[in-house]
Each structure stands twice: as structure tokens, then as C-alpha cells.
Short mmCIF file of C-alpha atoms in Angstrom, two decimals:
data_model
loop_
_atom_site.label_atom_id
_atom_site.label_comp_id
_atom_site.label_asym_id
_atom_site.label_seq_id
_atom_site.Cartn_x
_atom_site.Cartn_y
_atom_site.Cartn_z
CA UNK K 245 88.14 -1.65 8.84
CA UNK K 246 86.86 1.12 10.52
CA UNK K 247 84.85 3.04 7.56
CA UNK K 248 83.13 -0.63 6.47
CA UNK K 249 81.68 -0.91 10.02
CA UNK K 250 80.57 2.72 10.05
CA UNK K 251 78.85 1.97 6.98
CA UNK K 252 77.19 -0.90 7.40
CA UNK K 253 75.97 0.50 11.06
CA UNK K 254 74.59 3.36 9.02
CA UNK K 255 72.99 0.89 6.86
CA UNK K 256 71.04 -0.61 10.11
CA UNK K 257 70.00 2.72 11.51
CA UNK K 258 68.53 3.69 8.16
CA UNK K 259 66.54 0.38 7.68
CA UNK K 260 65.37 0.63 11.28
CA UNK K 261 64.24 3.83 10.61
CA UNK K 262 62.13 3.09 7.78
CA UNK K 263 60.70 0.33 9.40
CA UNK K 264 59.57 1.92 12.27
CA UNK K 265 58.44 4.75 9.61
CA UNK K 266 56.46 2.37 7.46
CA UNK K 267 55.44 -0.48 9.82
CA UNK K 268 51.99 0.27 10.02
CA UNK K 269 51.29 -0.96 6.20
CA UNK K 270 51.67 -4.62 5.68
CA UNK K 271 55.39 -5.01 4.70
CA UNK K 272 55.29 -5.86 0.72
CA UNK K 273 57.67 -8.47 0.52
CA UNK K 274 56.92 -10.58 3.28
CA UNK K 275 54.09 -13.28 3.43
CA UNK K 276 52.86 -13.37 7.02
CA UNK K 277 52.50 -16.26 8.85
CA UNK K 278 49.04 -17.52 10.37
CA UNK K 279 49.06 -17.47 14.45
CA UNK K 280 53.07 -16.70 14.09
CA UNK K 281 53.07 -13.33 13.11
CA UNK K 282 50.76 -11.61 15.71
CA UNK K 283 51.08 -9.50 18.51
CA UNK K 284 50.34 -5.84 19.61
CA UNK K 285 53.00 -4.15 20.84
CA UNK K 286 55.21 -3.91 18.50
CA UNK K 287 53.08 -1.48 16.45
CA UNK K 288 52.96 1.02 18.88
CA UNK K 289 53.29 4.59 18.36
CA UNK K 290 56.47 4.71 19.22
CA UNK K 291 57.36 8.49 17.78
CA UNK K 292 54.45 9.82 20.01
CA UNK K 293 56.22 8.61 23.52
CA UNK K 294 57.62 11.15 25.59
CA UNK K 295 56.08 13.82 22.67
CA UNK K 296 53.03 15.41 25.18
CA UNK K 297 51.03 14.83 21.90
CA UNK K 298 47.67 12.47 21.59
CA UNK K 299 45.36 11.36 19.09
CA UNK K 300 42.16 11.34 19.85
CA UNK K 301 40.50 8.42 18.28
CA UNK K 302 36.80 7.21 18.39
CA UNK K 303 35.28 3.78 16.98
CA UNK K 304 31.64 2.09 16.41
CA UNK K 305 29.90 5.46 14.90
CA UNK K 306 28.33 7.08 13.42
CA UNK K 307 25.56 7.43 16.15
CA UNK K 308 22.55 9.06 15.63
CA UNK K 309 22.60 11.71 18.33
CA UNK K 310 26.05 10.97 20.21
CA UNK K 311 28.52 11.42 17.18
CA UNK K 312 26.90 15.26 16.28
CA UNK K 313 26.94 16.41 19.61
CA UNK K 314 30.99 15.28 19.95
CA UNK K 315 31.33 17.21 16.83
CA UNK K 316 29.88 20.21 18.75
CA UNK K 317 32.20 19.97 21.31
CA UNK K 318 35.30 19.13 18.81
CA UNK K 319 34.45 22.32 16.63
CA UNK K 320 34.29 24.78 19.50
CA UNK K 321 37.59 23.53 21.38
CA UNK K 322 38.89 23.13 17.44
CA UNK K 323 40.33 19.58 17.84
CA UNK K 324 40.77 17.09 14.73
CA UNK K 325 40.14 13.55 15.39
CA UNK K 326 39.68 10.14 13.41
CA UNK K 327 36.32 8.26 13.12
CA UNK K 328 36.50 4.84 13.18
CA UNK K 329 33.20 4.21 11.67
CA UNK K 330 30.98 0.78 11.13
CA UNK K 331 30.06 0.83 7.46
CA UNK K 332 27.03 -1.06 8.42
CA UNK K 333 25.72 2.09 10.67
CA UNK K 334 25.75 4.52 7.52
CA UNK K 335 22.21 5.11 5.93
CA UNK K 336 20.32 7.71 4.28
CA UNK K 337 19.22 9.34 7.32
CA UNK K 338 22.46 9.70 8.93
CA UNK K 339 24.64 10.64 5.88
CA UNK K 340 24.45 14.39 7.13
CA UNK K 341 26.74 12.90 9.95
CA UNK K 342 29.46 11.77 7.69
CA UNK K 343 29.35 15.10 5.53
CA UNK K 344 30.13 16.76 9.32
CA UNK K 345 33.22 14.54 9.46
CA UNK K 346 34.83 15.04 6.27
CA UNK K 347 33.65 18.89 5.91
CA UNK K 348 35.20 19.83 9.29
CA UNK K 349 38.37 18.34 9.02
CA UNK K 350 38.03 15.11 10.64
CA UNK K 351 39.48 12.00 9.32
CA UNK K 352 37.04 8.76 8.34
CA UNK K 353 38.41 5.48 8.31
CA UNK K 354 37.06 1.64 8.80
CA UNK K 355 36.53 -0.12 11.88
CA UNK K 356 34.92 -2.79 9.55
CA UNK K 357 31.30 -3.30 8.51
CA UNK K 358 29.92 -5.10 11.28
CA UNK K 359 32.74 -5.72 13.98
CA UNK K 360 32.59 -9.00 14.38
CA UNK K 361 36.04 -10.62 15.45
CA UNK K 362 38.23 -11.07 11.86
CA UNK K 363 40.19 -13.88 13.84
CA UNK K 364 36.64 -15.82 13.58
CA UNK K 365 35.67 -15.03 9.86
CA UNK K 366 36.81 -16.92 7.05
CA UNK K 367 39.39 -15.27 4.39
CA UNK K 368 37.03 -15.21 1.40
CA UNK K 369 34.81 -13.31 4.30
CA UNK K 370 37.24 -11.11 5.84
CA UNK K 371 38.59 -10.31 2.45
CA UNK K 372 34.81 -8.99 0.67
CA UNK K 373 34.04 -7.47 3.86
CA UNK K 374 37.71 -5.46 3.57
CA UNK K 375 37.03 -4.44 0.08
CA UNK K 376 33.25 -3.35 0.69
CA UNK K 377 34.01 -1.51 4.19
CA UNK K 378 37.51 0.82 2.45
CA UNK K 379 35.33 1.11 -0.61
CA UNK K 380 32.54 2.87 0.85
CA UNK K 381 35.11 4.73 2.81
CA UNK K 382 36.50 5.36 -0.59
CA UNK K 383 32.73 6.80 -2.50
CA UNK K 384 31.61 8.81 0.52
CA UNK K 385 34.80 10.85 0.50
CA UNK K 386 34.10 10.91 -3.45
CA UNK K 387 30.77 11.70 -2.92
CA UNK K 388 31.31 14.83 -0.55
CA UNK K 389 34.53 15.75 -2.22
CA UNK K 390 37.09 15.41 0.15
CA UNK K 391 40.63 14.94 -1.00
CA UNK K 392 42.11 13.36 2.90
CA UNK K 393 43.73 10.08 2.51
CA UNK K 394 41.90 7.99 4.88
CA UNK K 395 42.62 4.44 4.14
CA UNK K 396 43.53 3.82 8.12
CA UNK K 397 41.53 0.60 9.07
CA UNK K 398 41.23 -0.63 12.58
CA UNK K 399 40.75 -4.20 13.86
CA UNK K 400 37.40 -4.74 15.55
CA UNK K 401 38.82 -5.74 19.41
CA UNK K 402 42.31 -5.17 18.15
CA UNK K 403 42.15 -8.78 16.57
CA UNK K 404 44.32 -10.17 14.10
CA UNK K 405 46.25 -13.01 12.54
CA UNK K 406 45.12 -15.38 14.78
CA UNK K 407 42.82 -17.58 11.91
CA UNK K 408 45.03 -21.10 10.99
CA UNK K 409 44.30 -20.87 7.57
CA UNK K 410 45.21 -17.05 6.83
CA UNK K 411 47.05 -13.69 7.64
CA UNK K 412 44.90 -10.90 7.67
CA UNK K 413 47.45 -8.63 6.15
CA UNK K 414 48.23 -10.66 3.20
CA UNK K 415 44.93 -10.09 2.43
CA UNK K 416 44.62 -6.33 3.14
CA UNK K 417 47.77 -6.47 0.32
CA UNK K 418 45.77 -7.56 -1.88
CA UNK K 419 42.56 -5.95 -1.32
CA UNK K 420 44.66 -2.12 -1.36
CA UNK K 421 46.28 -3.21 -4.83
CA UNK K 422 42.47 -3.55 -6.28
CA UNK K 423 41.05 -0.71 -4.47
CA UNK K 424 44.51 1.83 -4.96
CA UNK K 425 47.08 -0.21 -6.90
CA UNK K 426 49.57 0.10 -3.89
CA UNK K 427 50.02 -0.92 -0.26
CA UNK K 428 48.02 1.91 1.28
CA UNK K 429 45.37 0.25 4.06
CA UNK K 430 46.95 1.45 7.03
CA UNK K 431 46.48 -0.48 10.07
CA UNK K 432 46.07 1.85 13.29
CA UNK K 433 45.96 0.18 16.53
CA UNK K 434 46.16 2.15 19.82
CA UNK K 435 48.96 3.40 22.54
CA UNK K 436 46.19 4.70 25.55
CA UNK K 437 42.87 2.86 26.00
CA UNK K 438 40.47 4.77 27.86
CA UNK K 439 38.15 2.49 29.17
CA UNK K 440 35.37 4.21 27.76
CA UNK K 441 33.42 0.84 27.34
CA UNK K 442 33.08 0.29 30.90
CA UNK K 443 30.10 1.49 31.93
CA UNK K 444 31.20 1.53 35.87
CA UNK K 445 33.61 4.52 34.88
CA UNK K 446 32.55 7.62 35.31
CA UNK K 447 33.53 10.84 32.37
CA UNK K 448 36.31 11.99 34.66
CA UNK K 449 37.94 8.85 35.09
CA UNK K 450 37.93 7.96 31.19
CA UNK K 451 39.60 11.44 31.06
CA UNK K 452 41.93 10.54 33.86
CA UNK K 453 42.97 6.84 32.39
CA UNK K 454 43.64 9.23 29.15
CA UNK K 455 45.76 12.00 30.75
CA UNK K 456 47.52 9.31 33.62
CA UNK K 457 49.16 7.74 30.50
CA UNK K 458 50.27 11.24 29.06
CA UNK K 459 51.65 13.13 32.60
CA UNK K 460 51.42 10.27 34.73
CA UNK K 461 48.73 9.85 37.48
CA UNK K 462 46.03 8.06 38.46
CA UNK K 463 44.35 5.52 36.06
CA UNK K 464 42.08 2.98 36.08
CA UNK K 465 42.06 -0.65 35.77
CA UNK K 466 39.54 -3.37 35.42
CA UNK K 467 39.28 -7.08 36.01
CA UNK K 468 36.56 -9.82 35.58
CA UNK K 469 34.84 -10.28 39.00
CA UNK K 470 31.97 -12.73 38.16
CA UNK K 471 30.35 -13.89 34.61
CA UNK K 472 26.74 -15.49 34.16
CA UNK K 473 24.91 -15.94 31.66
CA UNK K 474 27.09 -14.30 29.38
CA UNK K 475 26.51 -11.12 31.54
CA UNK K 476 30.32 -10.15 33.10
CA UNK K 477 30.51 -8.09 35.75
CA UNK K 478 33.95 -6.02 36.35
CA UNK K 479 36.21 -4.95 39.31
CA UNK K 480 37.08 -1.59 38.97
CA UNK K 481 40.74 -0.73 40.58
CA UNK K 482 42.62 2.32 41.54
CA UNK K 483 46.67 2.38 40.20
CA UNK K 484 49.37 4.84 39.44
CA UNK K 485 51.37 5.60 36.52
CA UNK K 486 54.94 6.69 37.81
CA UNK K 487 56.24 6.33 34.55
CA UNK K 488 54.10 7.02 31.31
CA UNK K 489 54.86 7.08 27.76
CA UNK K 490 54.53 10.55 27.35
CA UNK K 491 51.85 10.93 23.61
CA UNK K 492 50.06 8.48 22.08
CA UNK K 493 46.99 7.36 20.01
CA UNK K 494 43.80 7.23 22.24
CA UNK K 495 40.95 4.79 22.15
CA UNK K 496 37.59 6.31 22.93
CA UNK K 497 34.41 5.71 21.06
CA UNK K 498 31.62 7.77 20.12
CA UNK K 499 28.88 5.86 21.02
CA UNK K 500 28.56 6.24 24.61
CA UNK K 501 27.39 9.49 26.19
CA UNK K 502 30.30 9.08 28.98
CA UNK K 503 32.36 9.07 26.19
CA UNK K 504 31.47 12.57 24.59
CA UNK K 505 31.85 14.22 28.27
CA UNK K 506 35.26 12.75 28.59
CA UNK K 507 36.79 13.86 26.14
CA UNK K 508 35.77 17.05 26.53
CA UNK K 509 37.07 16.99 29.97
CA UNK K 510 40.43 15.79 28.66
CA UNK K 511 40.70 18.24 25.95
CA UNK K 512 40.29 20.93 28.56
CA UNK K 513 42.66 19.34 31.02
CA UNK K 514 44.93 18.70 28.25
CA UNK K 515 45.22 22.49 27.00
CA UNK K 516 45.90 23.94 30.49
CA UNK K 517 48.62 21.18 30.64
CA UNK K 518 50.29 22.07 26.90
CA UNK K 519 49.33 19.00 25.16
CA UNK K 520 49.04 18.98 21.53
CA UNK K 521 46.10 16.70 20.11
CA UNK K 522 47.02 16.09 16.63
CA UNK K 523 45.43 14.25 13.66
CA UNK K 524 46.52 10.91 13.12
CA UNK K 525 47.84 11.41 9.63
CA UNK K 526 50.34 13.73 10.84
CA UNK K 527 51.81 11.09 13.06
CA UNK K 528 54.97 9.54 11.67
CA UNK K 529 53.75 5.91 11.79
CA UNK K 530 50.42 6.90 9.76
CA UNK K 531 51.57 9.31 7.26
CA UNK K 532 51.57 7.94 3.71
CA UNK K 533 54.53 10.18 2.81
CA UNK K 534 55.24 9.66 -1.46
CA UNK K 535 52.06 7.05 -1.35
CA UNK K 536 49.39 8.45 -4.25
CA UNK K 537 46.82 6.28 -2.06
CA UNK K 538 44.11 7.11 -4.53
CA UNK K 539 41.34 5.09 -5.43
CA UNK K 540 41.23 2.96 -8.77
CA UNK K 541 37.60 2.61 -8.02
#
């Protein structure tokens, strides 16, 4: 009885370990549940804890002025990151931007077209919004010849599967199948935000709320003081990490200039203190391993 038990242990360990592998695409199988099937941490970066590696992340772009001068700053410290971009911020005169990205190395990816809430659209909205957002993803890496699989896409506020009548990822399914014939829209949430929105923190306390998570430290909290008229004002709080996770996939974006300065400051910080940044793709959770992930388009 003992070699059956072995075995079918081994099974578990192996399926476990694929799923942690692949859970960042929609599983293909399973039809998710509306409002049931939700939640955040569970799709944590779990093979980045304890690691001393981040990824450096940064939403909302491309920004006129902001998202060159980061690339500046990335270039000389030579640090890859991922670009959540807003396909409804890409125009003629900014296109020079996105050639920047995909030339040097960077990866871009979909933070939607206009990032409203998906939990508020409708499906038939969500799902042409999907299609047109990875599809211009999809020509601008035809159009300046980059080969990077960048199919990543990233919830506007982290929102999902909270709509009664659908499940977002049944629809990104179906959507990748058009645009790649596969399940290749890879959803990336995020282990370490930074806080970055917050206009009360200063650049070295975004860095700090970065590294605190990494090494442990001080970080920064927030809390709703007072809202009126729509206009909230937030408590900013003092805390320690005793016990961080160690690695992880960092929210920033590239849109504010307290932003840019931060992550400089981490980036410094970080390579006096031996941590790796590395690219998303070469995370386990986010690699596409035998996925083609081309586009059919």
C-alpha cells in the first residue's frame, strides 16, 4: 500500500505545481463563476517571496514627458520593467514613446483602454474593449518589430469578477483564442503596492513602502480621514514590517513625477542591498513556457 500512496502524493505535488505555474492564465477547463470566483490573494507571486527579487511595474502611461524621462533613468541604472499602458493615451505624437519601450527592452502590456472599473462595464463592453486594447498591443509590437510576448493584461484598480451577469476571464478565453488561438492573456496583478498615487507621500517613502516589503522596515499606510464632495482626504500612518515576503511584483505608475524619483531611489537602494529587479516574463507565474502566444491578427 505503500508505493500507491507515494504515487498518488506525487500526483498532488505535480498538479500543485503546475497550478501555481500556470495560474495566472484563466484555467481552460473551468467556467468561472460571477461574484464566486474572485479574490486577490491567491494570485500572488508566490515564487518571488523570500527570492530578494522585484518587478518593477508601472501603469496609466504613456505620459508625455514623465514616461521618457523614467526611461532615462531605467537605461542608465540598466533595469527592465513592464508598462502597463492605457491604449487610449497612444497617438501620433507620442508613438516615439512606445518605440522607446519595445526598442530598449521593456515589456508593453494592457492596463485597458480607458480604466474604467471592468466590474461596472457590461460583457459585450468589457469583451470589445479586451480585444481592441491586446490588439493594439498586438500591431504596435508588429509595427516596431519586436518579437517579446507581451500579452500580460492588468485590471484597472485590480477589479474583477465581481459583474452578476459575467466572469471576466471567461471572456479573456475567448477573446485570446481570436486574437492567438490559445489561452495566452496573462493576468498580472501585484505582490508590493507602493503608494505612489498618494500624493501626501513623498519619493523616499514610495521607495521605502517598496523596499520595507522586500528587507523589512518601515512602510507606509493610508486610511480615509474625511470625504466631501467627492474630494477624499487621507491619513497617512507610520508601521513596520517585521516580517516581509522577501521579492515580489511592484506597483508604481509612470504618471506621477514622485513616481519617476522613487524608483530611482529604490533601484539605488536596492543594488547596494543585492536585489535583483527582473522582468516580469522571467517570473515563474508569467512565463508562457511551450505557449506560441502569437498573434492570428
Amino acid at each position: 500500500m505503500i508505493k500507491p500512496i507515494l504515487a498518488a502524493a506525487s500526483l498532488v505535488l505535480t498538479v500543485n505545481t503546475m497550478a501555481a505555474v500556470e495560474k495566472q492564465f484563466p484555467e481552460n477547463n473551468y467556467v468561472y463563476r460571477p461574484k464566486v470566483d474572485t479574490g486577490f490573494e491567491q494570485y500572488r507571486t508566490k515564487s518571488l517571496r523570500n527570492s530578494n527579487k522585484v518587478v518593477l511595474t508601472f501603469d496609466d502611461g504613456p505620459h508625455n514627458t514623465r514616461t521618457p524621462k523614467l526611461l532615462d533613468m531605467l537605461k542608465r541604472e540598466n533595469v527592465k520593467a513592464t508598462f502597463f499602458i492605457l491604449t487610449k493615451n497612444v497617438n501620433a505624437s507620442n508613438m516615439y514613446i512606445i518605440e522607446r519601450i519595445l526598442k530598449e527592452g521593456h515589456i508593453l502590456a494592457s492596463h485597458d483602454h480607458d480604466h474604467d472599473n471592468n466590474n461596472g462595464e457590461s460583457e459585450q463592453v468589457f469583451r470589445d474593449e479586451l480585444y481592441d486594447t491586446v490588439s493594439m498591443i498586438e500591431s504596435l509590437k508588429r509595427k516596431y518589430n519586436s518579437n517579446q510576448i507581451s500579452s500580460f493584461y492588468r485590471f484597472p484598480y485590480g477589479a474583477y469578477g465581481q459583474n452578476k451577469f459575467y466572469h471576466h476571464f471567461n471572456i479573456m478565453k475567448d477573446v485570446s483564442d481570436r486574437i492567438y488561438g490559445e489561452n495566452c492573456i496573462n493576468f498580472a496583478f501585484w505582490d508590493i503596492d507602493s503608494a505612489d498615487w498618494l500624493a501626501q507621500l513623498s519619493p523616499k517613502q514610495i521607495a521605502q513602502n517598496v523596499l520595507a516589503h522586500v528587507v523589512g522596515g518601515t512602510a507606509y499606510r493610508h486610511k480615509v480621514r474625511r470625504t466631501i464632495f467627492g474630494n477624499t482626504k487621507y491619513e497617512i500612518k507610520k508601521y513596520k514590517i517585521n516580517h516581509p515576503i522577501g521579492g515580489g511584483v511592484a506597483l508604481l505608475h509612470d504618471i506621477h513625477e514622485r513616481s519617476i524619483e522613487a524608483a530611482e531611489i529604490f533601484i539605488k537602494e536596492a543594488k547596494k542591498q543585492n536585489i535583483d529587479i527582473v522582468p516580469l516574463d522571467e517570473v515563474d507565474e508569467f512565463s508562457y513556457r511551450n505557449k506560441s502566444c502569437q498573434s492570428l491578427l
